PDB file of C-alpha atoms in Angstrom:
ATOM      1  CA  ASN A  54      -0.088   0.008  -0.054  1.00  0.00           C
ATOM      2  CA  ALA A  55       1.268   3.420  -0.965  1.00  0.00           C
ATOM      3  CA  GLY A  56      -1.012   4.912   1.711  1.00  0.00           C
ATOM      4  CA  VAL A  57      -1.596   8.796   1.072  1.00  0.00           C
ATOM      5  CA  THR A  58       0.096  10.279  -1.963  1.00  0.00           C
ATOM      6  CA  GLN A  59       0.222  13.668  -3.047  1.00  0.00           C
ATOM      7  CA  THR A  60       1.076  15.490  -6.335  1.00  0.00           C
ATOM      8  CA  PRO A  61       2.951  17.559  -6.969  1.00  0.00           C
ATOM      9  CA  LYS A  62       5.231  17.813  -4.192  1.00  0.00           C
ATOM     10  CA  PHE A  63       6.509  21.401  -4.951  1.00  0.00           C
ATOM     11  CA  ARG A  64       4.962  24.035  -7.293  1.00  0.00           C
ATOM     12  CA  VAL A  65       5.410  27.944  -7.835  1.00  0.00           C
ATOM     13  CA  LEU A  66       2.888  29.941  -8.837  1.00  0.00           C
ATOM     14  CA  LYS A  67       2.253  33.520  -9.906  1.00  0.00           C
ATOM     15  CA  THR A  68      -0.210  35.502  -8.297  1.00  0.00           C
ATOM     16  CA  GLY A  69      -3.500  34.962 -10.200  1.00  0.00           C
ATOM     17  CA  GLN A  70      -2.554  31.411 -11.669  1.00  0.00           C
ATOM     18  CA  SER A  71      -4.637  28.368 -10.958  1.00  0.00           C
ATOM     19  CA  MET A  72      -3.619  25.012  -9.911  1.00  0.00           C
ATOM     20  CA  THR A  73      -5.176  21.694  -8.688  1.00  0.00           C
ATOM     21  CA  LEU A  74      -3.363  19.496  -6.044  1.00  0.00           C
ATOM     22  CA  LEU A  75      -4.064  15.927  -6.166  1.00  0.00           C
ATOM     23  CA  CYS A  76      -4.512  13.491  -3.066  1.00  0.00           C
ATOM     24  CA  ALA A  77      -5.143   9.732  -3.456  1.00  0.00           C
ATOM     25  CA  GLN A  78      -5.376   7.098  -1.268  1.00  0.00           C
ATOM     26  CA  ASP A  79      -5.519   3.454  -1.586  1.00  0.00           C
ATOM     27  CA  MET A  80      -6.875   2.568   1.784  1.00  0.00           C
ATOM     28  CA  ASN A  81     -10.289   2.606   0.719  1.00  0.00           C
ATOM     29  CA  HIS A  82     -10.984   5.304   3.357  1.00  0.00           C
ATOM     30  CA  GLU A  83     -14.251   7.053   3.385  1.00  0.00           C
ATOM     31  CA  TYR A  84     -13.063  10.342   4.753  1.00  0.00           C
ATOM     32  CA  MET A  85     -10.573  12.740   3.483  1.00  0.00           C
ATOM     33  CA  TYR A  86      -9.295  15.930   4.347  1.00  0.00           C
ATOM     34  CA  TRP A  87      -6.913  19.110   3.091  1.00  0.00           C
ATOM     35  CA  TYR A  88      -4.713  21.099   5.785  1.00  0.00           C
ATOM     36  CA  ARG A  89      -2.537  23.955   5.168  1.00  0.00           C
ATOM     37  CA  GLN A  90       0.431  24.270   7.708  1.00  0.00           C
ATOM     38  CA  ASP A  91       1.748  27.553   8.215  1.00  0.00           C
ATOM     39  CA  PRO A  92       4.394  28.500  10.822  1.00  0.00           C
ATOM     40  CA  GLY A  93       3.352  29.108  14.178  1.00  0.00           C
ATOM     41  CA  MET A  94      -0.364  28.147  13.274  1.00  0.00           C
ATOM     42  CA  GLY A  95      -0.311  24.367  13.306  1.00  0.00           C
ATOM     43  CA  LEU A  96      -2.426  22.358  10.639  1.00  0.00           C
ATOM     44  CA  ARG A  97      -5.535  24.100   9.647  1.00  0.00           C
ATOM     45  CA  LEU A  98      -8.640  22.244   8.038  1.00  0.00           C
ATOM     46  CA  ILE A  99      -9.526  23.662   4.508  1.00  0.00           C
ATOM     47  CA  HIS A 100     -11.989  21.368   3.387  1.00  0.00           C
ATOM     48  CA  TYR A 101     -13.072  17.846   4.013  1.00  0.00           C
ATOM     49  CA  SER A 102     -15.208  14.953   2.448  1.00  0.00           C
ATOM     50  CA  VAL A 103     -17.166  12.438   4.208  1.00  0.00           C
ATOM     51  CA  GLY A 104     -17.709  10.277   1.075  1.00  0.00           C
ATOM     52  CA  GLU A 105     -17.604  10.264  -2.588  1.00  0.00           C
ATOM     53  CA  GLY A 106     -19.484  12.938  -4.295  1.00  0.00           C
ATOM     54  CA  THR A 107     -19.576  14.980  -0.916  1.00  0.00           C
ATOM     55  CA  THR A 108     -17.362  18.238   0.420  1.00  0.00           C
ATOM     56  CA  ALA A 109     -17.746  20.260   3.292  1.00  0.00           C
ATOM     57  CA  LYS A 110     -15.854  23.547   4.480  1.00  0.00           C
ATOM     58  CA  GLY A 111     -13.275  23.376   7.332  1.00  0.00           C
ATOM     59  CA  GLU A 112     -11.754  26.035   9.245  1.00  0.00           C
ATOM     60  CA  VAL A 113     -10.317  28.082   6.408  1.00  0.00           C
ATOM     61  CA  PRO A 114     -11.861  27.441   3.040  1.00  0.00           C
ATOM     62  CA  ASP A 115     -11.864  30.684   1.394  1.00  0.00           C
ATOM     63  CA  GLY A 116     -10.157  30.753  -1.710  1.00  0.00           C
ATOM     64  CA  TYR A 117     -10.168  27.140  -2.296  1.00  0.00           C
ATOM     65  CA  ASN A 118     -12.428  24.531  -3.942  1.00  0.00           C
ATOM     66  CA  VAL A 119     -12.502  20.694  -3.541  1.00  0.00           C
ATOM     67  CA  SER A 120     -13.949  17.668  -5.408  1.00  0.00           C
ATOM     68  CA  ARG A 121     -14.341  14.267  -4.692  1.00  0.00           C
ATOM     69  CA  LEU A 122     -15.476  12.455  -7.722  1.00  0.00           C
ATOM     70  CA  LYS A 123     -13.733   9.241  -6.615  1.00  0.00           C
ATOM     71  CA  LYS A 124     -13.747   7.808  -3.587  1.00  0.00           C
ATOM     72  CA  GLN A 125      -9.856   7.482  -3.739  1.00  0.00           C
ATOM     73  CA  ASN A 126      -9.153  11.029  -4.835  1.00  0.00           C
ATOM     74  CA  PHE A 127      -9.770  14.681  -3.399  1.00  0.00           C
ATOM     75  CA  LEU A 128      -8.619  17.353  -5.462  1.00  0.00           C
ATOM     76  CA  LEU A 129      -7.871  20.827  -4.080  1.00  0.00           C
ATOM     77  CA  GLY A 130      -8.337  23.752  -6.534  1.00  0.00           C
ATOM     78  CA  LEU A 131      -6.836  27.258  -6.514  1.00  0.00           C
ATOM     79  CA  GLU A 132      -8.723  29.400  -8.932  1.00  0.00           C
ATOM     80  CA  SER A 133      -6.736  32.518  -8.563  1.00  0.00           C
ATOM     81  CA  ALA A 134      -3.587  32.099  -6.319  1.00  0.00           C
ATOM     82  CA  ALA A 135      -2.832  34.901  -3.773  1.00  0.00           C
ATOM     83  CA  PRO A 136       0.452  35.083  -2.117  1.00  0.00           C
ATOM     84  CA  SER A 137      -1.272  34.340   1.200  1.00  0.00           C
ATOM     85  CA  GLN A 138      -1.915  30.771   0.125  1.00  0.00           C
ATOM     86  CA  THR A 139       1.915  30.145   0.010  1.00  0.00           C
ATOM     87  CA  SER A 140       1.981  27.305   2.512  1.00  0.00           C
ATOM     88  CA  VAL A 141       2.397  23.556   2.946  1.00  0.00           C
ATOM     89  CA  TYR A 142      -0.652  21.433   2.103  1.00  0.00           C
ATOM     90  CA  PHE A 143      -1.260  18.238   3.558  1.00  0.00           C
ATOM     91  CA  CYS A 144      -4.089  15.771   2.618  1.00  0.00           C
ATOM     92  CA  ALA A 145      -5.329  13.039   5.124  1.00  0.00           C
ATOM     93  CA  SER A 146      -7.668  10.162   5.059  1.00  0.00           C
ATOM     94  CA  SER A 147      -9.411   8.105   7.745  1.00  0.00           C
ATOM     95  CA  SER A 148     -11.626   5.068   7.611  1.00  0.00           C
ATOM     96  CA  ALA A 149     -14.858   6.553   9.243  1.00  0.00           C
ATOM     97  CA  GLY A 150     -16.018   9.704  10.802  1.00  0.00           C
ATOM     98  CA  THR A 151     -16.097   8.038  14.072  1.00  0.00           C
ATOM     99  CA  THR A 152     -13.979   9.193  17.032  1.00  0.00           C
ATOM    100  CA  ARG A 153     -12.080   6.147  17.206  1.00  0.00           C
ATOM    101  CA  GLU A 154     -10.359   6.436  14.037  1.00  0.00           C
ATOM    102  CA  THR A 155      -7.161   8.395  13.100  1.00  0.00           C
ATOM    103  CA  GLN A 156      -5.980  10.317  10.227  1.00  0.00           C
ATOM    104  CA  TYR A 157      -3.275   9.147   7.874  1.00  0.00           C
ATOM    105  CA  PHE A 158      -1.330  11.735   6.348  1.00  0.00           C
ATOM    106  CA  GLY A 159       0.193  12.374   2.904  1.00  0.00           C
ATOM    107  CA  PRO A 160       3.914  13.813   2.525  1.00  0.00           C
ATOM    108  CA  GLY A 161       2.692  17.299   1.678  1.00  0.00           C
ATOM    109  CA  THR A 162       2.919  19.722  -1.126  1.00  0.00           C
ATOM    110  CA  ARG A 163       5.014  22.934  -0.681  1.00  0.00           C
ATOM    111  CA  LEU A 164       3.325  25.767  -2.648  1.00  0.00           C
ATOM    112  CA  LEU A 165       5.251  29.262  -3.275  1.00  0.00           C
ATOM    113  CA  VAL A 166       2.625  31.814  -4.634  1.00  0.00           C
ATOM    114  CA  LEU A 167       4.826  35.071  -6.077  1.00  0.00           C
TER     115      LEU A 167
ATOM    116  CA  ALA B 110     -14.638  27.765  19.417  1.00  0.00           C
ATOM    117  CA  GLN B 111     -12.831  24.794  20.431  1.00  0.00           C
ATOM    118  CA  SER B 112      -9.110  25.245  20.832  1.00  0.00           C
ATOM    119  CA  VAL B 113      -5.965  23.306  21.352  1.00  0.00           C
ATOM    120  CA  SER B 114      -2.972  25.255  23.020  1.00  0.00           C
ATOM    121  CA  GLN B 115       0.755  24.105  23.107  1.00  0.00           C
ATOM    122  CA  HIS B 116       2.525  26.664  25.099  1.00  0.00           C
ATOM    123  CA  ASN B 117       6.179  25.556  24.372  1.00  0.00           C
ATOM    124  CA  HIS B 118       6.920  26.913  20.938  1.00  0.00           C
ATOM    125  CA  HIS B 119      10.514  25.657  20.934  1.00  0.00           C
ATOM    126  CA  VAL B 120      12.100  23.215  23.522  1.00  0.00           C
ATOM    127  CA  ILE B 121      15.922  22.376  23.300  1.00  0.00           C
ATOM    128  CA  LEU B 122      17.190  19.561  25.345  1.00  0.00           C
ATOM    129  CA  SER B 123      20.347  17.506  25.667  1.00  0.00           C
ATOM    130  CA  GLU B 124      20.476  13.778  24.910  1.00  0.00           C
ATOM    131  CA  ALA B 125      19.083  11.895  27.756  1.00  0.00           C
ATOM    132  CA  ALA B 126      17.049  14.454  29.576  1.00  0.00           C
ATOM    133  CA  SER B 127      13.650  14.150  30.147  1.00  0.00           C
ATOM    134  CA  LEU B 128      10.898  15.708  28.145  1.00  0.00           C
ATOM    135  CA  GLU B 129       7.555  16.978  28.848  1.00  0.00           C
ATOM    136  CA  LEU B 130       5.488  18.724  26.135  1.00  0.00           C
ATOM    137  CA  GLY B 131       2.249  20.693  27.450  1.00  0.00           C
ATOM    138  CA  CYS B 132      -1.137  20.050  25.375  1.00  0.00           C
ATOM    139  CA  ASN B 133      -4.324  21.946  26.788  1.00  0.00           C
ATOM    140  CA  TYR B 134      -7.530  21.917  25.109  1.00  0.00           C
ATOM    141  CA  SER B 135     -10.773  23.761  25.626  1.00  0.00           C
ATOM    142  CA  TYR B 136     -13.905  22.370  27.267  1.00  0.00           C
ATOM    143  CA  GLY B 137     -16.287  20.653  25.203  1.00  0.00           C
ATOM    144  CA  GLY B 138     -17.583  17.183  26.478  1.00  0.00           C
ATOM    145  CA  THR B 139     -16.045  14.079  25.521  1.00  0.00           C
ATOM    146  CA  VAL B 140     -12.603  14.134  23.751  1.00  0.00           C
ATOM    147  CA  ASN B 141     -10.156  12.116  21.775  1.00  0.00           C
ATOM    148  CA  LEU B 142      -6.855  12.991  21.859  1.00  0.00           C
ATOM    149  CA  PHE B 143      -3.682  12.385  19.757  1.00  0.00           C
ATOM    150  CA  TRP B 144      -0.225  13.253  19.431  1.00  0.00           C
ATOM    151  CA  TYR B 145       1.402  13.222  15.948  1.00  0.00           C
ATOM    152  CA  VAL B 146       5.165  13.694  14.987  1.00  0.00           C
ATOM    153  CA  GLN B 147       6.580  15.494  12.222  1.00  0.00           C
ATOM    154  CA  TYR B 148      10.538  14.680  11.325  1.00  0.00           C
ATOM    155  CA  PRO B 149      12.398  17.206   9.221  1.00  0.00           C
ATOM    156  CA  GLY B 150      11.168  16.924   5.461  1.00  0.00           C
ATOM    157  CA  GLN B 151       8.523  14.212   6.598  1.00  0.00           C
ATOM    158  CA  HIS B 152       4.830  13.874   6.834  1.00  0.00           C
ATOM    159  CA  LEU B 153       2.950  13.768  10.377  1.00  0.00           C
ATOM    160  CA  GLN B 154       2.765  10.299  11.735  1.00  0.00           C
ATOM    161  CA  LEU B 155       0.693   9.109  14.670  1.00  0.00           C
ATOM    162  CA  LEU B 156       2.651   8.873  17.699  1.00  0.00           C
ATOM    163  CA  LEU B 157      -0.201   7.791  20.330  1.00  0.00           C
ATOM    164  CA  LYS B 158      -3.768   8.425  20.858  1.00  0.00           C
ATOM    165  CA  TYR B 159      -6.315   8.294  23.689  1.00  0.00           C
ATOM    166  CA  PHE B 160     -10.097   7.204  23.431  1.00  0.00           C
ATOM    167  CA  SER B 161     -10.910   5.805  26.855  1.00  0.00           C
ATOM    168  CA  GLY B 162      -9.838   3.452  29.452  1.00  0.00           C
ATOM    169  CA  ASP B 163      -6.418   3.885  31.315  1.00  0.00           C
ATOM    170  CA  PRO B 164      -5.417   7.774  31.218  1.00  0.00           C
ATOM    171  CA  LEU B 165      -1.574   6.958  30.629  1.00  0.00           C
ATOM    172  CA  VAL B 166      -1.323   6.070  27.108  1.00  0.00           C
ATOM    173  CA  LYS B 167       1.870   4.424  25.597  1.00  0.00           C
ATOM    174  CA  GLY B 168       2.974   5.229  22.191  1.00  0.00           C
ATOM    175  CA  ILE B 169       5.822   4.094  19.867  1.00  0.00           C
ATOM    176  CA  LYS B 170       9.700   5.210  20.394  1.00  0.00           C
ATOM    177  CA  GLY B 171       9.086   5.162  24.154  1.00  0.00           C
ATOM    178  CA  PHE B 172       6.810   8.082  24.371  1.00  0.00           C
ATOM    179  CA  GLU B 173       3.759   8.209  26.395  1.00  0.00           C
ATOM    180  CA  ALA B 174       1.086  10.738  27.307  1.00  0.00           C
ATOM    181  CA  GLU B 175      -1.121  11.242  30.418  1.00  0.00           C
ATOM    182  CA  PHE B 176      -4.848  12.411  29.942  1.00  0.00           C
ATOM    183  CA  ILE B 177      -5.934  14.703  32.994  1.00  0.00           C
ATOM    184  CA  LYS B 178      -9.524  15.268  32.476  1.00  0.00           C
ATOM    185  CA  SER B 179      -9.760  17.701  35.375  1.00  0.00           C
ATOM    186  CA  LYS B 180      -6.905  19.925  33.762  1.00  0.00           C
ATOM    187  CA  PHE B 181      -8.073  19.517  30.387  1.00  0.00           C
ATOM    188  CA  SER B 182      -4.653  18.349  29.494  1.00  0.00           C
ATOM    189  CA  PHE B 183      -2.629  15.654  27.715  1.00  0.00           C
ATOM    190  CA  ASN B 184       1.005  15.897  28.141  1.00  0.00           C
ATOM    191  CA  LEU B 185       3.562  14.114  26.215  1.00  0.00           C
ATOM    192  CA  ARG B 186       6.472  12.558  27.896  1.00  0.00           C
ATOM    193  CA  LYS B 187       9.599  10.749  27.507  1.00  0.00           C
ATOM    194  CA  PRO B 188      12.082   9.791  29.987  1.00  0.00           C
ATOM    195  CA  SER B 189      15.203   9.922  27.818  1.00  0.00           C
ATOM    196  CA  VAL B 190      15.122  11.740  24.765  1.00  0.00           C
ATOM    197  CA  GLN B 191      17.438  10.867  21.712  1.00  0.00           C
ATOM    198  CA  TRP B 192      19.028  12.753  18.931  1.00  0.00           C
ATOM    199  CA  SER B 193      16.560  11.406  16.456  1.00  0.00           C
ATOM    200  CA  ASP B 194      13.707  12.802  18.398  1.00  0.00           C
ATOM    201  CA  THR B 195      14.486  16.194  16.844  1.00  0.00           C
ATOM    202  CA  ALA B 196      11.041  16.887  15.090  1.00  0.00           C
ATOM    203  CA  GLU B 197       7.858  19.070  15.654  1.00  0.00           C
ATOM    204  CA  TYR B 198       5.131  17.592  17.811  1.00  0.00           C
ATOM    205  CA  PHE B 199       1.487  18.164  17.548  1.00  0.00           C
ATOM    206  CA  CYS B 200      -1.074  17.814  19.857  1.00  0.00           C
ATOM    207  CA  ALA B 201      -4.632  17.134  18.318  1.00  0.00           C
ATOM    208  CA  VAL B 202      -8.374  16.625  19.738  1.00  0.00           C
ATOM    209  CA  LYS B 203     -11.542  15.524  18.599  1.00  0.00           C
ATOM    210  CA  TRP B 204     -14.669  16.775  20.087  1.00  0.00           C
ATOM    211  CA  SER B 205     -17.250  14.087  19.583  1.00  0.00           C
ATOM    212  CA  ASN B 206     -20.053  16.636  20.347  1.00  0.00           C
ATOM    213  CA  PHE B 207     -19.016  18.763  17.506  1.00  0.00           C
ATOM    214  CA  GLY B 208     -19.146  16.333  14.837  1.00  0.00           C
ATOM    215  CA  ASN B 209     -16.446  14.029  14.745  1.00  0.00           C
ATOM    216  CA  GLU B 210     -15.062  14.459  11.425  1.00  0.00           C
ATOM    217  CA  LYS B 211     -12.810  17.319  12.345  1.00  0.00           C
ATOM    218  CA  LEU B 212      -9.515  17.295  14.146  1.00  0.00           C
ATOM    219  CA  THR B 213      -8.136  20.442  15.608  1.00  0.00           C
ATOM    220  CA  PHE B 214      -4.484  20.908  15.890  1.00  0.00           C
ATOM    221  CA  GLY B 215      -2.350  22.583  18.383  1.00  0.00           C
ATOM    222  CA  THR B 216       0.160  25.171  16.657  1.00  0.00           C
ATOM    223  CA  GLY B 217       2.886  22.719  17.294  1.00  0.00           C
ATOM    224  CA  THR B 218       6.322  22.437  19.503  1.00  0.00           C
ATOM    225  CA  ARG B 219       9.617  22.401  17.766  1.00  0.00           C
ATOM    226  CA  LEU B 220      12.044  19.922  19.895  1.00  0.00           C
ATOM    227  CA  THR B 221      15.518  20.186  19.138  1.00  0.00           C
ATOM    228  CA  ILE B 222      17.793  17.662  20.845  1.00  0.00           C
ATOM    229  CA  ILE B 223      21.474  18.402  21.113  1.00  0.00           C
ATOM    230  CA  PRO B 224      24.040  15.441  20.914  1.00  0.00           C
TER     231      PRO B 224
END
């Protein structure tokens, strides 16, 4: 099992450009999450999905969109990138929404917006 | 809003020293508690977790944490640290009353071990 994978690993964008980050998991997990990690702020939830075809807003959803067309994939889109979106983005998945399940994280995508 | 506090932003220790990293969370009913570790250049990995039962939880690599309900705390400990423990440590909480899909993270504690 590869677990949770993310592409790309690193990307540089200019302000106003768009891009899509891909997260894939091969653990048949129902729940998937996108976080951003910024110095001194820990991880903050952007959006999450409780199943194929469903998405929900997290703590900091503005400027991002997501889609979960297939159970194993969770895409994070930036329509018009801003320097404030420079961050490290982590995807995670978990097997159920019960309080007993833990999240498994991908390796991260480092995004720099100039 | 629910919150998780890690008051130690950067801790520097010598090898073989004992470690305790603080984690406090706001009141909100039943909680599940986690410590994650992020080694330099790597993704987050689960160190240990508490759901119920014995409040003293043992995790990987000799780490343990104690849940003290009256203090809303879940501090991480290790009796003797090694250089390889240099990493960033995140406490995380799930409040079952507020929807169990969301994990709230603390801001993290950077641990540097000096050989």
